[in-house]
Amino acid sequence: MYRRPALVPGLLAAIVALAGLALVGTEAFMPIRYVLAIMALIIAWFAVEARHWWWLPILLAIAVLWNPAFPIPFAGIWGVAAQYLAALGFLVVAAFFKVSPRAESGVDTPGAP
């Protein structure tokens, strides 16, 4: 039995990324940036808590590239491709990130009695 803490936020973020395809390159794209960056950081926090460090490069790349404070301009075919890659990244993390209940309780950690 596993717990999937990234499933709902990952699916929601993928839906937002795909819905934001129509807004790439416009001023209305700013809320999409906020949602994607925040969701990436939330899932990254889940990965840190579960000690699944290998998911962090995908999530931190999304958080940095979609950062609304210092926006990187997305336009044209590259902006659309980036949105698809972000959605794919969220879907991969949502599908494969799982935590066993034993790892959460500390039983599987080294040095635990």
Backbone as a ProteinNet text record, in pm:
[ID]
protein_1_A
[PRIMARY]
MYRRPALVPGLLAAIVALAGLALVGTEAFMPIRYVLAIMALIIAWFAVEARHWWWLPILLAIAVLWNPAFPIPFAGIWGVAAQYLAALGFLVVAAFFKVSPRAESGVDTPGAP
[TERTIARY]
84.7	0	89	67.3	145.6	55.8	117	49.8	107.9	26.2	70.4	40.1	129.8	101.7	106	171	182.8	77.2	-11.7	-106.9	-202.8	-272	-371.5	-305.2	-201.3	-140.3	-74.5	-18	45.5	-55.6	-168.3	-272.1	-334.4	-356.9	-411.3	-315.5	-186.9	-87.6	-77.1	-87.1	-83.1	-203.8	-320.5	-440.4	-424.2	-368.8	-347.3	-245.6	-140.4	-39.2	-100.2	-183.4	-246.9	-352.9	-422.8	-521.3	-452.5	-330.3	-255.9	-194.7	-208.7	-153.6	-210.4	-336.7	-399.5	-350.4	-291.5	-251	-101.2	-24.5	120.8	151.8	237.4	279.5	189.3	87.1	-2.8	11.9	-48.8	-47.5	-132	-229.8	-316.7	-246.1	-120.9	-44.7	12	13.3	72.8	8.3	-124.6	-180.6	-138.6	-119	-71.4	67.6	151.4	286.7	280.5	194.4	181.7	140.7	37.9	-13	93.6	160.2	258.3	379.4	426.5	541.4	506.3	389.7	349.5	326.5	261.5	238.5	370.2	463.8	594.4	665.2	656.6	720.5	648.5	517.7	443.8	484.9	489	528.4	674.7	758.7	900	913.6	828.7	832.1	792.6	693.1	656.2	773.5	847.3	962.8	1074	1095.1	1197.3	1156.4	1030.9	983.7	997	973.3	979.8	1120.8	1214.8	1354.1	1364.4	1282	1287	1353.1	1483.2	1558.4	1559	1540.1	1551.3	1439.6	1331.6	1224.9	1252.2	1344.5	1368.2	1415.6	1503.4	1544.2	1427	1333.6	1217.4	1134	1106.6	1017.6	1080.9	1208.7	1275.3	1294.9	1316.6	1326.3	1194.3	1083.7	952.8	932	966.1	946.7	1030.1	1149.3	1235.6	1190.2	1160	1123.2	987.5	896.2	763.8	751	862.7	865.5	803.6	696.8	634.5	711.8	802.1	877.4	980.7	1047.2	1144.1	1104	1001.4	945.7	1040.8	1049.3	1119.9	1014.9	1038.8	934.5	913.2	790.1	749.7	666.7	706.9	629.7	652.5	555.6	569.3	574	641.3	647	722.7	824	901.5	819.4	733.2	645.5	543.1	489.6	393.7	463	583.7	659.2	693	727.9	759.7	637.3	520.1	397.5	371.2	389.4	370.8	472.4	596.4	699	668.5	618.6	580.2	465.9	366.1	255	305.1	394.1	451.3	531.1	609.3	685	595.2	488.9	394.4	326.9	291.2	226	319.7	446.1	543.4	562.9	579.6	597.8	471.6	354.6	229.2	210.9	252.1	230.9	329.9	453.3	556.6	603.2	561.8	603.2	509.1	561.2	480.4	566.7	501.2	569.2	506.4	592	539.3	510.1	407.9	376.2	489.3	564.9	676.3	786	811.2	914	871.9	742.7	693.3	708.3	691.5	696.5	840.4	936.6	1077.2	1130	1052.8	1096.7	1205.4	1194.3	1290.7	1415.2	1420	1534.5	1653.4	1774.6	1892.2	1910.2	1948.2	1971.7	1847.9	1733.5	1610.5	1606.5	1555.5	1551.5	1450.1
-117.6	0	123.7	211.3	332.4	454.4	564.9	694.3	775.9	849	930.2	1077.2	1145.2	1284.2	1381.9	1345.7	1437.3	1415.2	1320.1	1286.2	1401.3	1450	1555.9	1687.1	1735.3	1860.5	1846.5	1730.3	1709.9	1708.6	1640.2	1639	1777.6	1847.5	1982.3	2075.8	2066.8	2151.4	2117.3	1990.2	1951.8	2007.9	2006.1	2062.5	2212.8	2281.4	2425.5	2455.2	2375.2	2396.2	2380.1	2279.8	2260.1	2367	2410.8	2517.7	2650.4	2667.8	2790.9	2800.2	2695.2	2698.7	2814.9	2844.5	2951.8	3089.8	3099.1	3228.5	3255.1	3164	3180.9	3306.9	3391	3513.4	3632.7	3618.7	3730.6	3770.8	3883.4	3928.7	3838.1	3772.8	3684.2	3555.2	3537.4	3417.7	3424.5	3543	3559.4	3470.2	3456.4	3363.8	3218.9	3180.8	3045.5	3026.5	3127.9	3121.8	3100.9	3177.2	3164.3	3022.8	2971.6	2839.4	2732.1	2735	2631.6	2638.8	2758.7	2771.6	2726	2763.9	2725.8	2575.3	2517.9	2372.5	2295.6	2344.2	2278.3	2282.9	2394.9	2405	2319.7	2308.9	2222.8	2077.4	2032.3	1893.3	1871.9	1973	1961.9	1945.6	2014	1998.6	1856.5	1800.9	1661.9	1568.4	1596	1513.2	1525.3	1644	1662.7	1588.8	1599.8	1529.6	1378.2	1326.8	1182.8	1136.2	1229.8	1200.7	1137	1185.7	1143.6	1255.6	1269	1380.9	1381.8	1267.5	1260.1	1334.2	1369.3	1447	1597	1640.4	1783.6	1855	1798.2	1873.9	1911.5	1821.4	1851.5	1963.3	1947.9	2042	2179	2183	2312.3	2382.7	2306.8	2369.2	2436.2	2369.6	2429.4	2551.9	2543.5	2657	2777.8	2754.4	2866.1	2923.1	2837.6	2886.6	2955.4	2914	2975.4	3074.7	3117.6	3210.7	3344.1	3388.7	3515	3638.7	3625.5	3741.4	3786.1	3691.4	3719.9	3638.5	3683.7	3600.8	3586.4	3464.8	3435.1	3440.8	3519.9	3533.7	3405	3359.8	3245	3298.9	3264.3	3306.7	3208.5	3202.9	3121.2	2972.5	2902.4	2756.1	2708.8	2785.4	2744.4	2757.5	2856.6	2869.9	2758.2	2721.2	2610.7	2480.1	2458.8	2336.5	2330.9	2444.9	2448.6	2412.8	2459.8	2426.3	2276.3	2216.3	2071.2	1995.7	2042.1	1975.9	1989.7	2105.4	2123.2	2028.9	2019.4	1927.6	1784.4	1747	1612.6	1588.9	1687.5	1673.9	1654.1	1732	1715.7	1579.3	1532.7	1401.9	1288	1297.6	1193.3	1188.8	1304.7	1307.9	1258.3	1299.6	1255.7	1105.4	1047.9	904.5	817.9	860.9	774	809.3	921.7	960.3	895.3	799.2	733.2	708.9	704.9	690.9	573.4	486	373.7	419.3	364.1	401.5	368.1	264.2	227.1	332.1	391.5	495.2	620.5	650.9	767.7	751.3	629.1	606.7	597.2	593.5	587.7	447.3	345.8	207.8	175.2	229.2	199.2	287.3	382.4	471.8	401.9	430.4	369.5	412.2	320.4	348.4	342.4	314.3	304.5	168.4	164.6	36.9	-59.8
0	0	0	-93.4	-105.9	-98.4	-60.7	-60.8	-174.3	-247.3	-360.9	-332	-260.6	-223.2	-340.4	-450.4	-563.4	-670.6	-651.6	-757	-787.9	-688.8	-712.7	-755.2	-683.6	-730.5	-867.4	-896.4	-1026.8	-1140.3	-1119.9	-1222.6	-1241.2	-1131.3	-1139.7	-1213.2	-1182.8	-1249.4	-1397.8	-1433.3	-1574.7	-1648.9	-1585.6	-1647.2	-1667.3	-1566.4	-1578	-1688.3	-1698	-1802.4	-1941.4	-1957.8	-2087.9	-2116.2	-2013.9	-2032.4	-2064.1	-2015.5	-2040.3	-2178.1	-2258.6	-2394.6	-2476	-2457.9	-2533.9	-2490.6	-2371.7	-2318.1	-2328.1	-2384.5	-2393.9	-2473.2	-2416	-2483.2	-2458.8	-2374	-2344.7	-2198	-2162.8	-2024	-1934.5	-1991.1	-1914.1	-1873.3	-1916.7	-1882.5	-1740	-1679.1	-1545.8	-1439.4	-1430.4	-1330.8	-1354.4	-1479.1	-1509.4	-1451.6	-1464.5	-1406.4	-1255.3	-1188.9	-1043.7	-1004.2	-1069.3	-1033.1	-1056.6	-1171.7	-1202.8	-1110	-1081.3	-991.8	-850	-801.6	-665.9	-656	-755.9	-753.1	-760.3	-839.7	-847.9	-712.8	-642.6	-511.1	-406.4	-414.8	-321.2	-339.8	-464.8	-490	-455	-477.6	-439.3	-287.8	-213.1	-67.8	-27.5	-94.3	-67.7	-97.1	-203.4	-239.4	-135.9	-82.4	21.4	147.8	186.6	306	292.2	172.4	149.9	114.2	105.9	68.8	-69.9	-160.8	-301	-380.2	-365.4	-420.7	-572.9	-636	-781.3	-853.2	-785.6	-848.5	-844.8	-763.2	-746.4	-872.7	-956.2	-1076.6	-1167.4	-1186.9	-1271.9	-1208.8	-1080.7	-1013.3	-995.6	-962.2	-945.3	-1078.6	-1185.4	-1318	-1355.3	-1328.5	-1356.3	-1268.6	-1141.2	-1049.7	-1092.1	-1141.8	-1183.4	-1317.3	-1413.3	-1546.5	-1549.4	-1464	-1459.7	-1343.9	-1288.2	-1176.8	-1218.7	-1152	-1192.3	-1146.9	-1049.9	-1003.2	-1106.7	-1170.8	-1276.3	-1399	-1470.7	-1578.5	-1697.1	-1744.3	-1868.2	-1978.2	-2082.1	-2183.9	-2263	-2265.8	-2346.2	-2461.9	-2582.3	-2698.9	-2812	-2899.2	-3019.1	-2991	-3079.6	-3072.1	-2948.3	-2904.3	-2786.6	-2658.9	-2652.6	-2537.2	-2529.2	-2644.3	-2648.5	-2612.8	-2666.5	-2634.5	-2486.2	-2427.5	-2284.2	-2200.4	-2241.5	-2168.5	-2173.5	-2291	-2302.6	-2216.4	-2214.5	-2132.4	-1983.4	-1943.2	-1802.2	-1765.7	-1853	-1827.2	-1820.2	-1910.7	-1908.3	-1780.3	-1737.6	-1613.6	-1493.5	-1485.2	-1374.6	-1378.8	-1497.9	-1509.1	-1470.1	-1509	-1473.2	-1322	-1261.5	-1115.8	-1045.8	-1092.9	-1030.3	-1041.7	-1152	-1173.6	-1096.8	-1084	-1029	-888.4	-833.7	-699.2	-598.6	-523.4	-421.2	-298.5	-185.5	-57.2	16.4	68	145.1	287.2	349.7	488	585.2	555.6	643.7	639.5	522.1	510.9	586.9	588.4	661.9	812.3	860.4	1005.2	1054.7	963.5	1004.8	1017.6	983	996.3	894.6	772.4	668.6	672.1	762.9	766.2	831.4	781.3	841.6	986.6	1069.7	1210.8	1295.9	1236.1	1315.2	1384.8	1508	1579.3	1522.2
[MASK]
+++++++++++++++++++++++++++++++++++++++++++++++++++++++++++++++++++++++++++++++++++++++++++++++++++++++++++++++++

